[in-house]
Tab-separated table of N, CA and C and ligand atoms in Angstrom:
chain	number	residue	atom	x	y	z
A	8	PHE	N	-122.545	-106.410	73.665
A	8	PHE	CA	-123.183	-105.987	72.183
A	8	PHE	C	-123.408	-104.434	72.440
A	9	ALA	N	-122.640	-103.975	72.942
A	9	ALA	CA	-122.946	-102.594	73.266
A	9	ALA	C	-122.527	-101.665	72.258
A	10	GLY	N	-123.300	-101.035	71.874
A	10	GLY	CA	-122.838	-99.977	70.365
A	10	GLY	C	-123.218	-100.555	69.347
A	11	ARG	N	-123.598	-101.903	69.357
A	11	ARG	CA	-123.788	-102.321	67.987
A	11	ARG	C	-125.388	-101.610	67.546
A	12	GLN	N	-125.450	-101.915	66.077
A	12	GLN	CA	-126.738	-101.679	65.623
A	12	GLN	C	-127.930	-102.280	66.104
A	13	PRO	N	-129.154	-101.615	66.001
A	13	PRO	CA	-130.174	-102.422	66.603
A	13	PRO	C	-130.788	-103.894	66.081
A	14	TYR	N	-130.329	-103.706	64.632
A	14	TYR	CA	-130.493	-105.553	64.223
A	14	TYR	C	-129.437	-105.651	63.274
A	15	SER	N	-129.108	-106.939	62.945
A	15	SER	CA	-127.820	-107.221	62.217
A	15	SER	C	-127.780	-106.726	61.124
A	16	PRO	N	-126.579	-106.230	60.527
A	16	PRO	CA	-126.435	-105.393	59.280
A	16	PRO	C	-126.554	-106.011	58.402
A	17	TRP	N	-126.765	-105.402	56.943
A	17	TRP	CA	-126.794	-106.127	55.954
A	17	TRP	C	-125.950	-105.333	54.754
A	18	PRO	N	-125.041	-105.924	53.996
A	18	PRO	CA	-125.107	-107.290	54.026
A	18	PRO	C	-124.153	-107.795	55.147
A	19	PRO	N	-124.511	-109.047	55.197
A	19	PRO	CA	-124.032	-109.931	56.911
A	19	PRO	C	-122.318	-109.405	57.064
A	20	THR	N	-122.015	-109.066	58.012
A	20	THR	CA	-120.892	-108.877	58.643
A	20	THR	C	-120.156	-109.929	59.470
A	21	HIS	N	-119.041	-109.980	59.660
A	21	HIS	CA	-118.234	-110.784	60.834
A	21	HIS	C	-119.128	-110.381	62.232
A	22	THR	N	-119.278	-109.440	62.478
A	22	THR	CA	-119.627	-109.022	63.416
A	22	THR	C	-121.177	-109.438	63.613
A	23	SER	N	-122.171	-109.682	63.044
A	23	SER	CA	-123.290	-110.291	62.964
A	23	SER	C	-123.356	-111.715	63.118
A	24	LEU	N	-122.247	-112.254	62.845
A	24	LEU	CA	-122.419	-113.657	63.242
A	24	LEU	C	-122.368	-114.089	64.829
A	25	LEU	N	-122.334	-113.200	65.746
A	25	LEU	CA	-122.366	-112.998	66.977
A	25	LEU	C	-123.813	-113.068	67.408
A	26	LEU	N	-124.583	-112.601	66.533
A	26	LEU	CA	-125.979	-112.537	67.017
A	26	LEU	C	-126.806	-113.489	66.939
A	27	PHE	N	-126.606	-114.874	67.076
A	27	PHE	CA	-127.275	-116.004	67.028
A	27	PHE	C	-128.360	-116.314	68.319
A	28	GLY	N	-129.417	-116.561	68.374
A	28	GLY	CA	-130.554	-116.674	69.156
A	28	GLY	C	-131.250	-115.992	69.687
A	29	ALA	N	-132.389	-115.952	70.083
A	29	ALA	CA	-133.326	-115.103	70.330
A	29	ALA	C	-134.409	-115.622	71.100
A	30	TYR	N	-135.525	-115.161	71.964
A	30	TYR	CA	-136.478	-115.555	72.240
A	30	TYR	C	-137.763	-114.762	71.992
A	31	ILE	N	-138.867	-115.561	71.093
A	31	ILE	CA	-139.788	-114.983	70.586
A	31	ILE	C	-140.675	-115.699	70.448
A	32	GLU	N	-142.263	-114.834	70.133
A	32	GLU	CA	-143.028	-115.649	69.953
A	32	GLU	C	-144.260	-114.691	68.836
A	33	GLY	N	-144.767	-115.256	68.024
A	33	GLY	CA	-145.570	-114.214	67.058
A	33	GLY	C	-146.908	-114.899	66.689
A	34	ARG	N	-147.183	-114.023	65.531
A	34	ARG	CA	-148.488	-114.595	65.208
A	34	ARG	C	-148.330	-113.858	63.710
A	35	HIS	N	-149.131	-114.535	62.652
A	35	HIS	CA	-149.091	-114.547	61.359
A	35	HIS	C	-150.401	-113.128	61.124
A	36	GLU	N	-149.769	-111.914	60.613
A	36	GLU	CA	-150.925	-111.086	60.239
A	36	GLU	C	-150.412	-110.538	58.759
A	37	SER	N	-151.088	-111.123	57.713
A	37	SER	CA	-150.618	-110.763	56.580
A	37	SER	C	-149.482	-110.239	56.097
A	38	GLY	N	-148.953	-111.666	56.335
A	38	GLY	CA	-147.453	-111.699	55.691
A	38	GLY	C	-146.428	-110.965	56.526
A	39	THR	N	-146.866	-110.536	57.818
A	39	THR	CA	-145.619	-109.908	58.660
A	39	THR	C	-146.107	-110.696	60.311
A	40	VAL	N	-144.963	-110.660	60.766
A	40	VAL	CA	-145.349	-111.309	62.275
A	40	VAL	C	-145.112	-110.117	63.234
A	41	ALA	N	-146.222	-110.226	64.217
A	41	ALA	CA	-145.670	-109.467	65.363
A	41	ALA	C	-144.911	-110.078	66.422
A	42	ILE	N	-143.849	-109.392	66.834
A	42	ILE	CA	-143.146	-110.276	67.948
A	42	ILE	C	-143.518	-109.839	69.357
A	43	ILE	N	-143.403	-110.843	69.921
A	43	ILE	CA	-143.763	-110.633	71.627
A	43	ILE	C	-142.673	-111.420	72.646
A	44	PRO	N	-142.296	-111.286	73.481
A	44	PRO	CA	-141.110	-111.927	74.130
A	44	PRO	C	-141.698	-113.288	74.791
A	45	ASP	N	-140.806	-114.179	74.608
A	45	ASP	CA	-141.177	-115.627	75.345
A	45	ASP	C	-140.016	-116.055	75.834
A	46	ASP	N	-139.699	-117.202	76.375
A	46	ASP	CA	-138.869	-117.923	76.911
A	46	ASP	C	-138.271	-118.977	76.043
A	47	ARG	N	-138.254	-118.585	74.815
A	47	ARG	CA	-137.605	-119.906	73.947
A	47	ARG	C	-136.613	-118.962	73.320
A	48	PHE	N	-135.512	-119.630	72.564
A	48	PHE	CA	-134.452	-119.104	72.151
A	48	PHE	C	-134.797	-119.268	70.600
A	49	GLU	N	-134.825	-118.498	69.612
A	49	GLU	CA	-135.052	-118.996	68.201
A	49	GLU	C	-134.572	-117.515	67.342
A	50	THR	N	-134.037	-118.176	66.271
A	50	THR	CA	-133.661	-116.586	65.355
A	50	THR	C	-134.959	-116.353	64.630
A	51	ALA	N	-134.847	-115.577	64.042
A	51	ALA	CA	-136.086	-114.813	62.868
A	51	ALA	C	-136.575	-115.938	62.117
A	52	VAL	N	-135.626	-116.546	61.426
A	52	VAL	CA	-135.865	-117.467	60.405
A	52	VAL	C	-136.549	-118.734	60.848
A	53	GLU	N	-136.032	-119.019	61.920
A	53	GLU	CA	-137.046	-120.360	62.600
A	53	GLU	C	-138.544	-119.783	63.062
A	54	ILE	N	-138.180	-118.506	63.619
A	54	ILE	CA	-140.022	-117.969	64.085
A	54	ILE	C	-140.572	-117.994	62.593
A	55	ALA	N	-140.319	-117.278	61.666
A	55	ALA	CA	-141.083	-117.376	60.213
A	55	ALA	C	-141.327	-118.689	59.831
A	56	ARG	N	-140.554	-119.744	59.817
A	56	ARG	CA	-140.524	-120.977	59.545
A	56	ARG	C	-141.944	-121.904	60.565
A	57	SER	N	-141.762	-120.996	61.874
A	57	SER	CA	-142.664	-122.207	62.605
A	57	SER	C	-144.292	-121.215	62.650
A	58	LEU	N	-144.147	-119.886	62.448
A	58	LEU	CA	-145.352	-119.170	62.764
A	58	LEU	C	-146.012	-119.088	61.204
A	59	LEU	N	-145.382	-119.032	60.233
A	59	LEU	CA	-145.962	-119.047	58.669
A	59	LEU	C	-146.062	-120.284	58.315
A	60	SER	N	-145.474	-121.512	59.081
A	60	SER	CA	-145.696	-122.576	58.009
A	60	SER	C	-145.039	-122.626	56.813
A	61	ASN	N	-143.782	-122.011	56.663
A	61	ASN	CA	-143.507	-121.750	55.443
A	61	ASN	C	-142.389	-122.521	54.858
A	62	ASP	N	-141.998	-122.396	53.517
A	62	ASP	CA	-140.752	-122.896	53.508
A	62	ASP	C	-139.942	-122.036	52.457
A	63	GLY	N	-140.095	-120.568	52.744
A	63	GLY	CA	-139.359	-119.573	52.064
A	63	GLY	C	-138.253	-119.439	52.259
A	64	ARG	N	-137.731	-119.963	53.453
A	64	ARG	CA	-136.326	-119.882	53.843
A	64	ARG	C	-135.480	-121.217	53.895
A	65	ASP	N	-136.122	-122.180	53.265
A	65	ASP	CA	-135.688	-123.358	53.463
A	65	ASP	C	-134.270	-123.964	52.881
A	66	GLY	N	-133.872	-122.729	52.112
A	66	GLY	CA	-132.379	-122.698	51.975
A	66	GLY	C	-131.076	-122.286	52.858
A	67	SER	N	-131.825	-121.703	53.910
A	67	SER	CA	-130.988	-120.733	55.041
A	67	SER	C	-130.259	-122.180	55.862
A	68	ARG	N	-129.112	-121.876	56.100
A	68	ARG	CA	-128.162	-122.887	56.587
A	68	ARG	C	-128.106	-122.428	58.308
A	69	GLY	N	-128.638	-121.218	58.725
A	69	GLY	CA	-128.323	-120.622	59.575
A	69	GLY	C	-127.361	-119.901	59.859
A	70	GLY	N	-126.137	-119.703	58.814
A	70	GLY	CA	-125.080	-118.974	59.344
A	70	GLY	C	-124.747	-117.828	58.483
A	71	GLY	N	-125.570	-117.258	57.736
A	71	GLY	CA	-125.646	-116.123	56.967
A	71	GLY	C	-124.798	-116.067	55.861
A	72	GLU	N	-124.251	-117.342	55.404
A	72	GLU	CA	-123.698	-117.423	54.071
A	72	GLU	C	-124.410	-116.647	52.885
A	73	TRP	N	-125.585	-117.339	52.689
A	73	TRP	CA	-126.108	-116.488	51.560
A	73	TRP	C	-127.698	-116.296	51.979
A	74	SER	N	-128.580	-116.375	50.574
A	74	SER	CA	-129.598	-115.587	50.362
A	74	SER	C	-130.905	-115.885	50.838
A	75	PRO	N	-131.496	-116.970	51.261
A	75	PRO	CA	-132.589	-117.289	51.311
A	75	PRO	C	-133.085	-116.775	52.694
A	76	ALA	N	-132.315	-116.474	53.487
A	76	ALA	CA	-133.157	-116.095	55.207
A	76	ALA	C	-133.200	-114.497	54.955
A	77	CYS	N	-133.220	-113.888	53.698
A	77	CYS	CA	-133.977	-112.717	53.673
A	77	CYS	C	-135.181	-112.045	54.300
A	78	VAL	N	-135.245	-111.280	55.220
A	78	VAL	CA	-136.708	-110.920	55.640
A	78	VAL	C	-136.429	-109.148	56.061
A	79	THR	N	-137.566	-108.436	56.099
A	79	THR	CA	-137.225	-107.212	56.674
A	79	THR	C	-137.890	-107.127	57.883
A	80	ILE	N	-137.136	-106.212	58.735
A	80	ILE	CA	-137.747	-105.845	60.201
A	80	ILE	C	-137.919	-104.322	60.146
A	81	ASP	N	-139.256	-104.267	60.522
A	81	ASP	CA	-139.588	-102.845	60.340
A	81	ASP	C	-139.120	-102.168	58.909
A	82	GLY	N	-139.012	-102.604	57.804
A	82	GLY	CA	-138.663	-102.293	56.387
A	82	GLY	C	-137.219	-102.543	56.247
A	83	ARG	N	-136.431	-102.445	57.357
A	83	ARG	CA	-134.906	-102.986	57.100
A	83	ARG	C	-134.395	-104.014	56.515
A	84	LEU	N	-133.906	-104.274	56.023
A	84	LEU	CA	-133.366	-105.797	55.175
A	84	LEU	C	-132.444	-106.519	56.300
A	85	VAL	N	-132.426	-107.499	56.630
A	85	VAL	CA	-131.823	-108.517	57.542
A	85	VAL	C	-131.694	-109.623	57.024
A	86	CYS	N	-130.747	-110.627	57.760
A	86	CYS	CA	-130.366	-111.787	57.327
A	86	CYS	C	-130.946	-112.418	58.619
A	87	ALA	N	-132.140	-113.254	58.525
A	87	ALA	CA	-133.131	-113.732	59.193
A	87	ALA	C	-132.615	-114.860	60.357
A	88	CYS	N	-131.678	-115.470	59.731
A	88	CYS	CA	-130.836	-116.467	60.409
A	88	CYS	C	-129.509	-116.079	61.394
A	89	LEU	N	-129.493	-114.794	61.232
A	89	LEU	CA	-128.532	-114.086	62.102
A	89	LEU	C	-129.249	-112.973	63.209
A	90	ALA	N	-130.440	-112.999	62.920
A	90	ALA	CA	-131.192	-111.755	63.417
A	90	ALA	C	-131.168	-111.945	65.107
A	91	LEU	N	-131.222	-111.058	65.654
A	91	LEU	CA	-131.528	-111.566	67.356
A	91	LEU	C	-132.742	-111.296	67.677
A	92	GLY	N	-133.845	-112.163	67.672
A	92	GLY	CA	-135.260	-111.946	68.355
A	92	GLY	C	-135.359	-111.139	69.252
A	93	ALA	N	-134.734	-111.146	70.650
A	93	ALA	CA	-134.807	-110.100	71.477
A	93	ALA	C	-134.929	-108.795	71.069
A	94	GLU	N	-134.417	-108.441	70.081
A	94	GLU	CA	-134.381	-106.955	69.418
A	94	GLU	C	-135.613	-106.880	68.732
A	95	MET	N	-136.257	-107.544	68.658
A	95	MET	CA	-137.686	-107.433	67.388
A	95	MET	C	-138.636	-107.307	68.291
A	96	GLU	N	-138.948	-107.079	69.403
A	96	GLU	CA	-140.076	-107.043	70.172
A	96	GLU	C	-140.898	-105.908	69.227
A	97	GLY	N	-142.150	-106.389	69.327
A	97	GLY	CA	-143.244	-105.185	68.385
A	97	GLY	C	-142.959	-104.850	67.173
A	98	CYS	N	-141.972	-105.359	66.741
A	98	CYS	CA	-141.472	-104.852	65.254
A	98	CYS	C	-142.350	-106.040	64.331
A	99	SER	N	-142.497	-105.723	62.859
A	99	SER	CA	-142.862	-106.337	61.916
A	99	SER	C	-141.970	-106.935	60.956
A	100	ILE	N	-142.063	-108.104	60.956
A	100	ILE	CA	-141.164	-109.013	59.854
A	100	ILE	C	-141.922	-108.932	58.388
A	101	GLY	N	-141.203	-108.422	57.439
A	101	GLY	CA	-141.846	-108.935	56.202
A	101	GLY	C	-140.890	-109.989	55.480
A	102	THR	N	-141.830	-110.997	54.635
A	102	THR	CA	-141.099	-112.191	54.399
A	102	THR	C	-141.571	-112.344	52.902
A	103	ILE	N	-141.229	-113.403	52.520
A	103	ILE	CA	-141.760	-113.844	51.040
A	103	ILE	C	-143.111	-114.203	51.031
A	104	GLU	N	-143.530	-114.529	51.837
A	104	GLU	CA	-145.011	-114.930	51.773
A	104	GLU	C	-145.826	-113.740	51.944
A	105	GLY	N	-145.530	-112.392	52.270
A	105	GLY	CA	-146.040	-111.410	52.289
A	105	GLY	C	-145.848	-110.395	50.838
A	106	LEU	N	-145.310	-110.876	50.133
A	106	LEU	CA	-144.849	-110.155	48.846
A	106	LEU	C	-146.368	-110.097	47.653
A	107	ALA	N	-146.761	-111.273	47.636
A	107	ALA	CA	-148.004	-110.895	46.802
A	107	ALA	C	-149.129	-110.594	47.447
A	108	THR	N	-149.858	-110.229	46.660
A	108	THR	CA	-151.122	-109.496	47.475
A	108	THR	C	-152.597	-110.766	47.059
A	109	GLY	N	-152.915	-111.672	47.701
A	109	GLY	CA	-153.772	-112.533	47.316
A	109	GLY	C	-153.025	-113.378	46.415
A	110	ASP	N	-153.925	-113.650	45.065
A	110	ASP	CA	-153.194	-114.587	44.261
A	110	ASP	C	-152.525	-113.374	43.133
A	111	GLN	N	-152.448	-112.364	43.514
A	111	GLN	CA	-151.925	-111.233	42.534
A	111	GLN	C	-150.102	-111.434	42.732
A	112	LEU	N	-149.443	-111.798	42.231
A	112	LEU	CA	-148.036	-111.755	42.320
A	112	LEU	C	-147.408	-110.257	42.220
A	113	HIS	N	-146.508	-109.952	43.383
A	113	HIS	CA	-145.881	-108.891	43.351
A	113	HIS	C	-145.063	-108.581	41.977
A	114	PRO	N	-145.177	-107.408	41.357
A	114	PRO	CA	-144.287	-107.005	39.971
A	114	PRO	C	-142.660	-107.980	39.834
A	115	LEU	N	-142.147	-108.023	41.085
A	115	LEU	CA	-140.975	-108.528	40.841
A	115	LEU	C	-140.966	-109.959	40.847
A	116	GLN	N	-141.867	-110.554	41.349
A	116	GLN	CA	-142.118	-112.198	41.076
A	116	GLN	C	-142.836	-112.261	39.547
A	117	LYS	N	-143.385	-111.257	39.402
A	117	LYS	CA	-143.995	-111.561	37.797
A	117	LYS	C	-142.631	-111.271	37.030
A	118	LYS	N	-141.974	-110.646	37.195
A	118	LYS	CA	-140.897	-110.171	36.159
A	118	LYS	C	-139.708	-111.196	36.338
A	119	PHE	N	-139.218	-111.757	37.673
A	119	PHE	CA	-138.672	-113.116	37.627
A	119	PHE	C	-138.562	-114.033	36.779
A	120	VAL	N	-140.211	-114.410	36.787
A	120	VAL	CA	-140.546	-115.766	36.062
A	120	VAL	C	-140.749	-115.018	34.684
A	121	GLU	N	-140.991	-114.118	34.020
A	121	GLU	CA	-141.027	-113.242	33.013
A	121	GLU	C	-139.734	-113.708	32.176
A	122	MET	N	-138.888	-112.751	32.940
A	122	MET	CA	-137.065	-113.328	32.576
A	122	MET	C	-136.143	-114.113	33.000
A	123	ALA	N	-136.876	-115.127	33.610
A	123	ALA	CA	-136.179	-116.439	33.781
A	123	ALA	C	-135.236	-116.058	34.495
A	124	ALA	N	-135.306	-115.237	35.662
A	124	ALA	CA	-134.419	-114.847	36.536
A	124	ALA	C	-134.369	-115.987	37.889
A	125	LEU	N	-134.672	-117.066	37.359
A	125	LEU	CA	-134.270	-118.026	38.466
A	125	LEU	C	-134.707	-119.388	37.761
A	126	GLN	N	-133.945	-120.285	38.303
A	126	GLN	CA	-133.683	-121.821	37.978
A	126	GLN	C	-134.183	-122.952	39.047
A	127	CYS	N	-133.241	-122.914	40.020
A	127	CYS	CA	-133.975	-123.808	40.912
A	127	CYS	C	-134.850	-123.500	41.930
A	128	GLY	N	-134.782	-121.887	41.982
A	128	GLY	CA	-135.185	-121.477	43.092
A	128	GLY	C	-135.082	-121.251	44.376
A	129	VAL	N	-133.795	-121.947	44.691
A	129	VAL	CA	-133.329	-121.725	46.278
A	129	VAL	C	-133.169	-120.442	46.554
A	130	CYS	N	-132.595	-119.376	46.104
A	130	CYS	CA	-132.037	-118.638	46.374
A	130	CYS	C	-133.234	-117.126	46.133
A	131	THR	N	-134.137	-117.553	45.437
A	131	THR	CA	-135.035	-116.455	44.710
A	131	THR	C	-136.180	-115.653	45.904
A	132	PRO	N	-136.388	-116.315	46.839
A	132	PRO	CA	-137.088	-115.591	48.155
A	132	PRO	C	-136.154	-114.612	48.347
A	133	GLY	N	-134.843	-115.033	48.708
A	133	GLY	CA	-133.765	-113.755	49.162
A	133	GLY	C	-134.062	-112.549	48.351
A	134	PHE	N	-133.896	-113.006	46.913
A	134	PHE	CA	-133.522	-112.248	46.481
A	134	PHE	C	-134.586	-110.923	45.837
A	135	LEU	N	-135.689	-111.713	45.887
A	135	LEU	CA	-137.113	-111.096	45.990
A	135	LEU	C	-137.491	-110.104	47.047
A	136	VAL	N	-137.303	-110.727	48.535
A	136	VAL	CA	-137.208	-109.623	49.333
A	136	VAL	C	-136.035	-108.489	49.685
A	137	ALA	N	-135.132	-109.052	49.243
A	137	ALA	CA	-134.185	-107.992	49.041
A	137	ALA	C	-134.268	-106.886	48.102
A	138	ALA	N	-134.833	-107.347	46.901
A	138	ALA	CA	-134.999	-106.461	45.935
A	138	ALA	C	-135.884	-105.148	46.202
A	139	LYS	N	-137.129	-105.756	46.798
A	139	LYS	CA	-138.671	-105.066	47.120
A	139	LYS	C	-137.908	-104.128	48.202
A	140	ALA	N	-137.098	-104.416	49.529
A	140	ALA	CA	-136.566	-103.574	50.222
A	140	ALA	C	-135.970	-102.492	49.677
A	141	LEU	N	-134.956	-102.643	48.434
A	141	LEU	CA	-134.212	-101.720	47.695
A	141	LEU	C	-135.133	-100.888	46.914
A	142	LEU	N	-136.145	-101.455	46.082
A	142	LEU	CA	-137.087	-100.278	45.567
A	142	LEU	C	-137.910	-99.717	46.116
A	143	ASP	N	-138.082	-100.143	47.828
A	143	ASP	CA	-139.112	-99.520	48.694
A	143	ASP	C	-138.160	-98.096	48.989
A	144	ARG	N	-137.168	-98.154	49.191
A	144	ARG	CA	-136.062	-96.962	49.641
A	144	ARG	C	-135.959	-96.435	48.522
A	145	ASN	N	-135.508	-96.966	47.115
A	145	ASN	CA	-134.924	-96.319	45.941
A	145	ASN	C	-135.492	-96.645	44.925
A	146	ALA	N	-136.592	-95.867	44.399
A	146	ALA	CA	-137.163	-96.061	43.138
A	146	ALA	C	-136.370	-96.022	41.890
A	147	ASP	N	-135.196	-95.435	41.790
A	147	ASP	CA	-134.326	-95.599	40.724
A	147	ASP	C	-133.099	-95.621	41.002
A	148	PRO	N	-132.735	-96.970	41.434
A	148	PRO	CA	-131.188	-97.410	41.331
A	148	PRO	C	-130.728	-97.733	40.263
A	149	SER	N	-129.183	-97.348	40.551
A	149	SER	CA	-128.515	-97.922	39.410
A	149	SER	C	-128.045	-99.294	39.405
A	150	GLU	N	-127.643	-99.618	38.181
A	150	GLU	CA	-127.379	-101.053	38.141
A	150	GLU	C	-126.190	-101.358	38.934
A	151	THR	N	-125.437	-100.435	39.413
A	151	THR	CA	-124.387	-100.847	40.586
A	151	THR	C	-125.019	-100.763	42.181
A	152	GLU	N	-125.897	-99.949	42.488
A	152	GLU	CA	-126.274	-100.085	43.189
A	152	GLU	C	-127.637	-101.280	43.642
A	153	ILE	N	-127.903	-101.721	42.690
A	153	ILE	CA	-128.748	-103.016	42.423
A	153	ILE	C	-127.706	-104.339	43.013
A	154	ARG	N	-126.589	-104.216	42.229
A	154	ARG	CA	-125.516	-105.339	42.436
A	154	ARG	C	-125.163	-105.159	43.822
A	155	TYR	N	-124.757	-104.036	44.363
A	155	TYR	CA	-124.302	-103.925	45.484
A	155	TYR	C	-125.215	-104.195	46.620
A	156	TRP	N	-126.430	-103.701	46.222
A	156	TRP	CA	-127.405	-104.322	47.203
A	156	TRP	C	-128.029	-105.636	47.433
A	157	LEU	N	-127.832	-106.651	46.342
A	157	LEU	CA	-128.110	-107.922	46.271
A	157	LEU	C	-126.621	-108.744	46.664
A	158	ALA	N	-125.535	-108.185	46.711
A	158	ALA	CA	-124.455	-108.702	46.881
A	158	ALA	C	-124.437	-109.560	48.128
A	159	GLY	N	-125.402	-109.718	48.937
A	159	GLY	CA	-125.120	-110.940	50.215
A	159	GLY	C	-125.996	-111.640	49.613
A	160	ASN	N	-126.588	-111.950	48.507
A	160	ASN	CA	-127.437	-113.036	48.057
A	160	ASN	C	-126.537	-113.928	47.141
A	161	LEU	N	-126.322	-115.016	47.281
A	161	LEU	CA	-125.484	-116.107	46.363
A	161	LEU	C	-126.716	-116.432	45.628
A	162	CYS	N	-126.426	-116.801	44.208
A	162	CYS	CA	-127.294	-117.715	43.229
A	162	CYS	C	-126.127	-118.572	42.656
A	163	ARG	N	-126.653	-119.858	42.498
A	163	ARG	CA	-125.801	-120.679	41.854
A	163	ARG	C	-126.158	-120.982	40.179
A	164	CYS	N	-127.175	-120.614	39.890
A	164	CYS	CA	-127.695	-121.116	38.734
A	164	CYS	C	-127.809	-119.968	37.893
A	165	THR	N	-128.002	-118.789	37.686
A	165	THR	CA	-128.559	-117.710	36.803
A	165	THR	C	-127.510	-116.943	36.250
A	166	GLY	N	-126.178	-116.577	37.264
A	166	GLY	CA	-125.341	-115.814	36.850
A	166	GLY	C	-125.763	-114.309	36.987
A	167	TYR	N	-126.702	-114.164	37.790
A	167	TYR	CA	-127.129	-112.885	38.255
A	167	TYR	C	-127.495	-111.803	37.126
A	168	ASP	N	-126.956	-111.971	36.129
A	168	ASP	CA	-127.500	-111.033	35.135
A	168	ASP	C	-128.965	-110.872	35.046
A	169	LYS	N	-129.839	-112.179	34.965
A	169	LYS	CA	-130.983	-111.943	34.838
A	169	LYS	C	-131.851	-111.279	35.896
A	170	ILE	N	-131.200	-111.880	36.824
A	170	ILE	CA	-131.942	-111.083	38.287
A	170	ILE	C	-131.400	-109.626	38.254
A	171	VAL	N	-130.499	-109.036	38.088
A	171	VAL	CA	-130.327	-107.693	37.895
A	171	VAL	C	-131.228	-107.056	37.170
A	172	ARG	N	-131.566	-107.493	35.789
A	172	ARG	CA	-132.082	-106.843	34.546
A	172	ARG	C	-133.748	-107.053	35.057
A	173	ALA	N	-134.075	-107.853	35.747
A	173	ALA	CA	-135.258	-108.082	36.317
A	173	ALA	C	-135.490	-106.897	37.061
A	174	VAL	N	-134.844	-106.634	38.347
A	174	VAL	CA	-134.927	-105.728	38.786
A	174	VAL	C	-134.956	-104.380	38.429
A	175	MET	N	-133.949	-104.182	37.543
A	175	MET	CA	-133.987	-102.980	36.657
A	175	MET	C	-135.212	-102.266	36.028
A	176	ASP	N	-135.735	-103.567	35.554
A	176	ASP	CA	-136.871	-103.188	34.735
A	176	ASP	C	-138.202	-103.039	35.421
A	177	VAL	N	-138.090	-103.476	36.538
A	177	VAL	CA	-139.412	-103.687	37.490
A	177	VAL	C	-139.047	-102.073	38.203
A	178	ALA	N	-138.289	-101.800	38.587
A	178	ALA	CA	-137.762	-100.460	38.951
A	178	ALA	C	-138.530	-99.435	37.853
A	179	ALA	N	-137.945	-99.284	36.366
A	179	ALA	CA	-138.599	-98.752	35.610
A	179	ALA	C	-139.902	-98.600	35.291
A	180	GLU	N	-140.393	-99.972	35.416
A	180	GLU	CA	-141.948	-99.636	35.142
A	180	GLU	C	-142.962	-99.196	36.544
A	181	MET	N	-142.297	-99.506	37.538
A	181	MET	CA	-142.895	-98.770	38.647
A	181	MET	C	-142.894	-97.384	38.606
A	182	ARG	N	-141.691	-96.828	38.331
A	182	ARG	CA	-141.608	-95.297	38.107
A	182	ARG	C	-142.565	-95.110	37.096
A	183	GLU	N	-142.780	-95.480	36.224
A	183	GLU	CA	-143.409	-94.907	34.826
A	183	GLU	C	-145.148	-95.105	35.458
A	184	THR	N	-145.669	-96.221	36.063
A	184	THR	CA	-146.569	-96.154	36.705
A	184	THR	C	-146.978	-95.100	37.825
A	185	ALA	N	-145.997	-94.724	38.522
A	185	ALA	CA	-146.315	-93.695	39.396
A	185	ALA	C	-146.535	-92.275	39.033
A	186	ARG	N	-145.824	-92.312	37.580
A	186	ARG	CA	-146.035	-90.746	36.773
A	186	ARG	C	-147.783	-90.369	36.886
B	22	FES	FE1	-130.568	-121.762	41.828
B	22	FES	FE2	-130.113	-119.284	42.171
B	22	FES	S1	-131.705	-120.064	40.998
B	22	FES	S2	-129.496	-120.961	43.427
């Protein structure tokens, strides 16, 4: 693994497929997971499932093929089913469960509902986490940038346009609010 990036890159690449397995233990802290090493081998997606008792990544197949396994590690978007846990010691993992504040949905969540940017919802957690990671680093992404950023996420229901429009709308609203 010499010379590779500290986390699996996003979108997933062939190289990232080598990064299975990890040893990790963690605890739930307001939607993030603080990682400490243990003698178990787990991927980040399994950690999130076991520590947060969540189902936000239930669509994940563990191969990085599509979207449900998106999480952020210290703010960086990764495919959790491919992330090597040993690399996450001391890091915070952002998950779909941490997106809302109490019973207040994140603007992206509200917009997805408002614009019907989801149908079956299997892909939705991954799209939301990915979109938030994009808006956190770029408050004014172009449509092309949004489509590229979300390219690792697959949706079999909506056809993508509603999702992209929702992200563009939220970005515009957040910029307006920040003025
Ligand atoms: Fe069904 Fe995206 S809403 S796969």
